[in-house]
PDB file of C-alpha atoms in Angstrom:
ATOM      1  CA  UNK Q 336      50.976   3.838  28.301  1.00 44.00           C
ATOM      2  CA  UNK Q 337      48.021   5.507  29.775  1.00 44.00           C
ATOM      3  CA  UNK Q 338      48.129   8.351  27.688  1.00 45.00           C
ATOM      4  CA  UNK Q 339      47.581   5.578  25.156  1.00 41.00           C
ATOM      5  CA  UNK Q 340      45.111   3.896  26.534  1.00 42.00           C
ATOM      6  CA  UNK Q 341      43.140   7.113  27.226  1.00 39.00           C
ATOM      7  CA  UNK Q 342      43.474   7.849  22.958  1.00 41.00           C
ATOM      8  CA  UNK Q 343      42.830   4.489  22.247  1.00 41.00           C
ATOM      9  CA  UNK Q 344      39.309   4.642  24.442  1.00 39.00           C
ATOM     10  CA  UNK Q 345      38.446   8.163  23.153  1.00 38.00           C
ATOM     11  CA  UNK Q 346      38.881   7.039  19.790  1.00 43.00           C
ATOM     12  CA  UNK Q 347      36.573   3.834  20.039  1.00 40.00           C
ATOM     13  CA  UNK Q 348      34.118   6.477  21.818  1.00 39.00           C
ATOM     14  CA  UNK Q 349      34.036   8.328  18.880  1.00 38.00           C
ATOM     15  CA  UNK Q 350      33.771   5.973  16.000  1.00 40.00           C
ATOM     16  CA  UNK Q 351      31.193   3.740  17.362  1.00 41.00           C
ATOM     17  CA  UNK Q 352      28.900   6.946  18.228  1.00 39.00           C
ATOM     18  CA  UNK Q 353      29.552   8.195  14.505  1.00 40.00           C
ATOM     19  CA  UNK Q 354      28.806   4.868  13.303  1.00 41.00           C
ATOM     20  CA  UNK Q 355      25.438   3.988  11.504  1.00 40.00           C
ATOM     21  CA  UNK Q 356      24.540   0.452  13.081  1.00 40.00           C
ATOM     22  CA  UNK Q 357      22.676  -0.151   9.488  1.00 37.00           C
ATOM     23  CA  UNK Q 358      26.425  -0.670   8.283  1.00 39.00           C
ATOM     24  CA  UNK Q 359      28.809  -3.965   7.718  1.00 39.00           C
ATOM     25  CA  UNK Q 360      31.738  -3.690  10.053  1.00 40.00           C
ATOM     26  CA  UNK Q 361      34.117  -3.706   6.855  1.00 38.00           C
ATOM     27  CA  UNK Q 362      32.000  -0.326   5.339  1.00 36.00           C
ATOM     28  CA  UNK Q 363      32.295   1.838   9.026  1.00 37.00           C
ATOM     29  CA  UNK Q 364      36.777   1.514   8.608  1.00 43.00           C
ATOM     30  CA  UNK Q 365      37.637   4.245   6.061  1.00 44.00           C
ATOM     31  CA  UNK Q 366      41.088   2.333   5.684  1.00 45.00           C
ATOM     32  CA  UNK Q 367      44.538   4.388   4.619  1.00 52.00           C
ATOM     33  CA  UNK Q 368      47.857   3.673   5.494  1.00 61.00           C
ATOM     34  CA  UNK Q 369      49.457   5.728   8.148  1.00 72.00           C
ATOM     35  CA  UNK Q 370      52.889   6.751   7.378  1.00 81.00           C
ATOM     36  CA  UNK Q 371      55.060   9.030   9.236  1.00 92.00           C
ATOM     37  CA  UNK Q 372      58.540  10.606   9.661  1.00 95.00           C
ATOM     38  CA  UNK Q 373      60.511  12.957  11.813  1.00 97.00           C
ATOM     39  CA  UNK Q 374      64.139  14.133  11.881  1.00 98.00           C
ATOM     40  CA  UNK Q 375      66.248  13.559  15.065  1.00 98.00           C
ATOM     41  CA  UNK Q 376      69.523  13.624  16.433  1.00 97.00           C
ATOM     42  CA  UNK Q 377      70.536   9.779  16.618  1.00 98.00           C
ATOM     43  CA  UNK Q 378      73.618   8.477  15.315  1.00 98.00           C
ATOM     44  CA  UNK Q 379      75.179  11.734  15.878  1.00 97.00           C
ATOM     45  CA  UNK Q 380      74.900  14.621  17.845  1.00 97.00           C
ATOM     46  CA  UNK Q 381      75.971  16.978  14.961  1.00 97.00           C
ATOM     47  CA  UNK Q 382      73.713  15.957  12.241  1.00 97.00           C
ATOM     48  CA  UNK Q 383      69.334  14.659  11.934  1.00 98.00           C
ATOM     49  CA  UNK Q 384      68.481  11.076  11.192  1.00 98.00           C
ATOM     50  CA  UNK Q 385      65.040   9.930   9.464  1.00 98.00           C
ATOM     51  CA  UNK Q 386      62.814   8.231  11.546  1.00 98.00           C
ATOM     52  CA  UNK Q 387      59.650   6.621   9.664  1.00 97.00           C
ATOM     53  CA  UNK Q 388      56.721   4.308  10.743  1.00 96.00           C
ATOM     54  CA  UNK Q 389      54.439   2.748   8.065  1.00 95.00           C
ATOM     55  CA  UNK Q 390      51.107   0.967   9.071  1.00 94.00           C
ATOM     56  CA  UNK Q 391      51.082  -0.940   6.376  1.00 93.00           C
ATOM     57  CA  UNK Q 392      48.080  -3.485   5.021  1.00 91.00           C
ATOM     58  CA  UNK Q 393      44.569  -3.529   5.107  1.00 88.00           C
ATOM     59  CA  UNK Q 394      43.354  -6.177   7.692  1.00 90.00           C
ATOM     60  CA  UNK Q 395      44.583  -6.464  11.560  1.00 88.00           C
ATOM     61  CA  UNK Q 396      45.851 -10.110  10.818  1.00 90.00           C
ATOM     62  CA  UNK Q 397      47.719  -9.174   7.066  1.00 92.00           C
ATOM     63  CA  UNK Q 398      49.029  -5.259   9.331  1.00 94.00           C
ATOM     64  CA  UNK Q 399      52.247  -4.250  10.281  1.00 94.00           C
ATOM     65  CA  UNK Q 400      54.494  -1.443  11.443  1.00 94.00           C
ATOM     66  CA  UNK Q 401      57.410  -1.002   9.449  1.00 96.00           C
ATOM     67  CA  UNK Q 402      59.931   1.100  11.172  1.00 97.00           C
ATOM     68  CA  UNK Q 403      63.145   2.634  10.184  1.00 98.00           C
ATOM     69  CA  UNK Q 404      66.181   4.658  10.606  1.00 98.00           C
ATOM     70  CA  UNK Q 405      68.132   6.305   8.169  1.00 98.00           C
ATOM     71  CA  UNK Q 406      71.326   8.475   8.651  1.00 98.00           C
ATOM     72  CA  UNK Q 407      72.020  11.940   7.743  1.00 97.00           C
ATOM     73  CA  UNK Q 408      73.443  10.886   4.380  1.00 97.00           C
ATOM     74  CA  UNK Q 409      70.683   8.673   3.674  1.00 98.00           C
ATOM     75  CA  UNK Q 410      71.685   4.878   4.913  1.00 98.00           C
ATOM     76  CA  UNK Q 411      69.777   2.798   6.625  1.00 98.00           C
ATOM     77  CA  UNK Q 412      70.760   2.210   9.984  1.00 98.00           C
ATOM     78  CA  UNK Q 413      67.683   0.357  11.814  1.00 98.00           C
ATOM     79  CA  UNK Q 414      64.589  -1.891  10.387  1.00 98.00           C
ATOM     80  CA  UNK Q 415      62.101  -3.425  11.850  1.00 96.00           C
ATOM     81  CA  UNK Q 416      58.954  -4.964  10.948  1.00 95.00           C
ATOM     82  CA  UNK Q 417      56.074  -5.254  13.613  1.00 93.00           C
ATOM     83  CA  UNK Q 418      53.051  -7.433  13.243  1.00 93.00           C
ATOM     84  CA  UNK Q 419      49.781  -5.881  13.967  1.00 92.00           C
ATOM     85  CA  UNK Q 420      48.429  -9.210  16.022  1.00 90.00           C
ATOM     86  CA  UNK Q 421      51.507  -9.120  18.363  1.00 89.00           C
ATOM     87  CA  UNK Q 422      50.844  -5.692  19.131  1.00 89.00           C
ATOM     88  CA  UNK Q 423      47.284  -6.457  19.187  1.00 88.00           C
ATOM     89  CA  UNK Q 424      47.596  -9.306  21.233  1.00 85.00           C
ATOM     90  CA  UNK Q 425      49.934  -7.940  23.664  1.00 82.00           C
ATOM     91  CA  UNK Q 426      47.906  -5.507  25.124  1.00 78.00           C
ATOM     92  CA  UNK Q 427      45.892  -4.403  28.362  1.00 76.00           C
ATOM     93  CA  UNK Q 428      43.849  -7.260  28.432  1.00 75.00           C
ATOM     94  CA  UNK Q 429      40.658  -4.822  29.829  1.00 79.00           C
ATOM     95  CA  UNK Q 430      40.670  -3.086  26.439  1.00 83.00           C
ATOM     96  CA  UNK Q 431      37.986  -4.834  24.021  1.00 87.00           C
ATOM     97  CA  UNK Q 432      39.955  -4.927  21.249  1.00 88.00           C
ATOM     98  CA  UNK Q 433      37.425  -8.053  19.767  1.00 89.00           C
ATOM     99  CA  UNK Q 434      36.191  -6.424  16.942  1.00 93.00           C
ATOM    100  CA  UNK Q 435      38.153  -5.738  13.400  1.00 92.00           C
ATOM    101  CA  UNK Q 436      37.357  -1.994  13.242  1.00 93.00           C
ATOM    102  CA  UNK Q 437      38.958  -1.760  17.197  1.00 92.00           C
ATOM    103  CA  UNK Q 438      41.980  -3.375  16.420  1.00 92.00           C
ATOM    104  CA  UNK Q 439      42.351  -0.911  13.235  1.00 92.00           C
ATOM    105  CA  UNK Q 440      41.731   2.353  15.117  1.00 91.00           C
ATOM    106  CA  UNK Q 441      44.618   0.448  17.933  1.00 90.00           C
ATOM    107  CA  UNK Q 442      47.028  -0.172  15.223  1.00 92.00           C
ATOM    108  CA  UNK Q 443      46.691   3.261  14.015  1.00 92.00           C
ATOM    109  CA  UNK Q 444      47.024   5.079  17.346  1.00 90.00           C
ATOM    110  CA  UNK Q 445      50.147   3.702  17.855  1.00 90.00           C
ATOM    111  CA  UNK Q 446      51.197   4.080  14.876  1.00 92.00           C
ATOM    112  CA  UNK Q 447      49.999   7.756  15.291  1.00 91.00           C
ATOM    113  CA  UNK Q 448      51.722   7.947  18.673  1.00 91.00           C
ATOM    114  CA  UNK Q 449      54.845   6.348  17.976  1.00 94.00           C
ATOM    115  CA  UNK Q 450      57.091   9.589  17.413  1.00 96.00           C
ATOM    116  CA  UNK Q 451      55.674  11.434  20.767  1.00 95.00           C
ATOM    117  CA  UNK Q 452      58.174  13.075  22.234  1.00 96.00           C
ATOM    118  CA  UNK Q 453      58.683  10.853  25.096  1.00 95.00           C
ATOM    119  CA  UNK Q 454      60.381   7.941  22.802  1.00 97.00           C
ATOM    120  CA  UNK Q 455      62.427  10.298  22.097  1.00 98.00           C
ATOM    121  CA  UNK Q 456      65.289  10.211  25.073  1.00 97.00           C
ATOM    122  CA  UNK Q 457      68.199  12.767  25.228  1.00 97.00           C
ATOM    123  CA  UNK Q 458      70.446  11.514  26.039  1.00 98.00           C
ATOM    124  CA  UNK Q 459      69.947   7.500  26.035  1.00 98.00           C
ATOM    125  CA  UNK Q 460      71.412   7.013  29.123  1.00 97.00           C
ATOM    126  CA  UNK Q 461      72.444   9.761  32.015  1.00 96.00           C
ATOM    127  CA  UNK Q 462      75.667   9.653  33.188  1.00 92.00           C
ATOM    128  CA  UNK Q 463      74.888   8.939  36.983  1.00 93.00           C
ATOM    129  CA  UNK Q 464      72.779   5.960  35.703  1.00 94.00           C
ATOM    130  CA  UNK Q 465      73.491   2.220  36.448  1.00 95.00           C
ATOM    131  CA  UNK Q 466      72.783  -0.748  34.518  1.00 95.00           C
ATOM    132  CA  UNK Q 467      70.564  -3.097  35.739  1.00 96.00           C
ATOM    133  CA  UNK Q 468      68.663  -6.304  35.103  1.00 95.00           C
ATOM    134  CA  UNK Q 469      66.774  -5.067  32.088  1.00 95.00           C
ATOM    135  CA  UNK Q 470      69.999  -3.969  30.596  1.00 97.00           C
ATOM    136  CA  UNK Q 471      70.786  -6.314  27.697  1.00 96.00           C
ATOM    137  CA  UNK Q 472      74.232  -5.206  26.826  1.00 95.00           C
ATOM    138  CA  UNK Q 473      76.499  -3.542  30.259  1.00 96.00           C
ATOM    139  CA  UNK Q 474      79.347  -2.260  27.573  1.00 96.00           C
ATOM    140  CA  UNK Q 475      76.766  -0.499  25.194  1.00 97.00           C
ATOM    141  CA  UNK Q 476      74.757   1.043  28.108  1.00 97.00           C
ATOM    142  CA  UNK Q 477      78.633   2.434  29.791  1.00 96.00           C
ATOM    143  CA  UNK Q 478      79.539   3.525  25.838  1.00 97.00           C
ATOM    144  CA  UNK Q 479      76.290   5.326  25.955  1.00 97.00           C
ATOM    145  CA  UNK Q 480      77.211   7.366  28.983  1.00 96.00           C
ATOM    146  CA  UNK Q 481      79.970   8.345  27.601  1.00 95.00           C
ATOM    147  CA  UNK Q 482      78.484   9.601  24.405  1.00 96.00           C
ATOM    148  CA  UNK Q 483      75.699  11.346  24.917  1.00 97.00           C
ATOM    149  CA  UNK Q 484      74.260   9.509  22.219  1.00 98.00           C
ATOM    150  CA  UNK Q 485      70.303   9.865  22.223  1.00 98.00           C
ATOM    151  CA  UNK Q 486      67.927   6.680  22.608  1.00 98.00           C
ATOM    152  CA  UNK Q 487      64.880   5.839  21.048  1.00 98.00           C
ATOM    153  CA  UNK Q 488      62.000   3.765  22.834  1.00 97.00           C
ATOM    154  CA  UNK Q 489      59.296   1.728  21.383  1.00 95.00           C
ATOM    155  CA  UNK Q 490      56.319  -0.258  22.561  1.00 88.00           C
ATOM    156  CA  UNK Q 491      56.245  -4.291  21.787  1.00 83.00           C
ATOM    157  CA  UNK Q 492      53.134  -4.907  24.018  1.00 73.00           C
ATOM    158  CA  UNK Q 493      51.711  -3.859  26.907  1.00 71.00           C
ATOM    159  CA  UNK Q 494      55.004  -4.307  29.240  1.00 74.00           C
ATOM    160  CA  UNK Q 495      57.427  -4.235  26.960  1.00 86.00           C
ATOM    161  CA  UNK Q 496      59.095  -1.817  25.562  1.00 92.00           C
ATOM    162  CA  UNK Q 497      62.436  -2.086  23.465  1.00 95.00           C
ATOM    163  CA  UNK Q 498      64.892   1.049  23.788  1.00 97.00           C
ATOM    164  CA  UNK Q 499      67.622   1.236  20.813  1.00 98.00           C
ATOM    165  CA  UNK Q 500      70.562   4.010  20.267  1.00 98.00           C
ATOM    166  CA  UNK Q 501      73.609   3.766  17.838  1.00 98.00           C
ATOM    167  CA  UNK Q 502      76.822   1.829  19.302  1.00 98.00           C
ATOM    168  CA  UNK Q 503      79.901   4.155  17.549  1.00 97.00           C
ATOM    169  CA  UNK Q 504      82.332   1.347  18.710  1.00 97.00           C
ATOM    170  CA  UNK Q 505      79.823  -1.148  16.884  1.00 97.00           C
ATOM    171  CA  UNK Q 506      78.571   1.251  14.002  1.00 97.00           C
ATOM    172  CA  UNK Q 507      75.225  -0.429  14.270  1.00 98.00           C
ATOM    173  CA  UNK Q 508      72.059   0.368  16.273  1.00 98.00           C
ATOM    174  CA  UNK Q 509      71.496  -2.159  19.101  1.00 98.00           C
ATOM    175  CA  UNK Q 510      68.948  -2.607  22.198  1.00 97.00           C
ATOM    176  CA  UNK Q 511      70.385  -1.095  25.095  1.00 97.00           C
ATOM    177  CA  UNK Q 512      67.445  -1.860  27.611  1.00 96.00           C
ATOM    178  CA  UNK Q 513      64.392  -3.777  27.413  1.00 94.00           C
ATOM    179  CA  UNK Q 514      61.728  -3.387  30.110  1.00 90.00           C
ATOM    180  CA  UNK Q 515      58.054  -2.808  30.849  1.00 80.00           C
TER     181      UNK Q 515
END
């Protein structure tokens, strides 16, 4: 989160000294959507499953992040759509984030940021690990000991993060532990 935070500041640095003041707000965002994919080990430890993020719409209030998952041989496995004013409005509150052009370089950064390598978790769940409060489903977090299965981990707001993997018993990608 604070490697975030520090991108998201170094970014605003940047654009509002490379901004001419003589400008509207809406002519200083050069706008295009941010889309995005990598290939992981997910729903199986033998083969690579798509990951993509799309930033998708023009205005903070019309944005969102449309994430998905598809298997090796091409199905779907996981969508989600984020809005850009929850993620907006679930942030640090000590980042300005009061002007339209702030909350577009925000959505993009984590948009940008979403496949770092430290979402990525191999495996989901160690085996010496123990289920606790923030664990959502006991039987999915013991199946994913047993597994090996790797977990994925993405941001909601600013303390809340959702962390998925793929359930074989369930054949379905669930939330195995939700936390800050």
């Amino acid at each position: 989160m604070k490697k975030l935070c520090f991108l998201f500041l170094v970014s605003v640095s940047i654009v509002t000294a490379c901004t001419n003041n003589s400008k509207t707000e809406s002519d200083s965002i050069e706008f295009k959507n941010v889309n995005s994919s990598i290939n992981k080990s997910f729903s199986s430890l033998k083969t690579l499953d798509t990951f993509k993020i799309e930033l998708i719409g023009r205005k903070p209030e019309e944005m969102m992040l449309h994430f998905t998952i598809k298997n090796a041989d091409g199905k779907e496995i996981y969508n989600t759509k984020l809005k850009g004013t929850d993620l907006v409005g679930n942030t640090d509150p000590n980042i300005d984030l009061s002007k339209q052009k702030d909350q577009i370089i925000f959505l993009k950064t984590i948009t940008s940021n979403f496949f770092s390598d430290d979402n990525f978790l191999e495996p989901a769940v160690m085996p010496d690990d123990k289920a606790d409060n923030n664990t959502p489903d006991k039987a999915l977090y013991e199946e994913l000991k047993k597994s090996g299965l790797n977990g994925f981990k993405y941001r909601l707001g600013k303390e809340d993060n959702l962390y998925i993997a793929w359930s074989e018993k369930e054949q379905k990608v669930k939330i195995y532990y939700k936390c800050c």
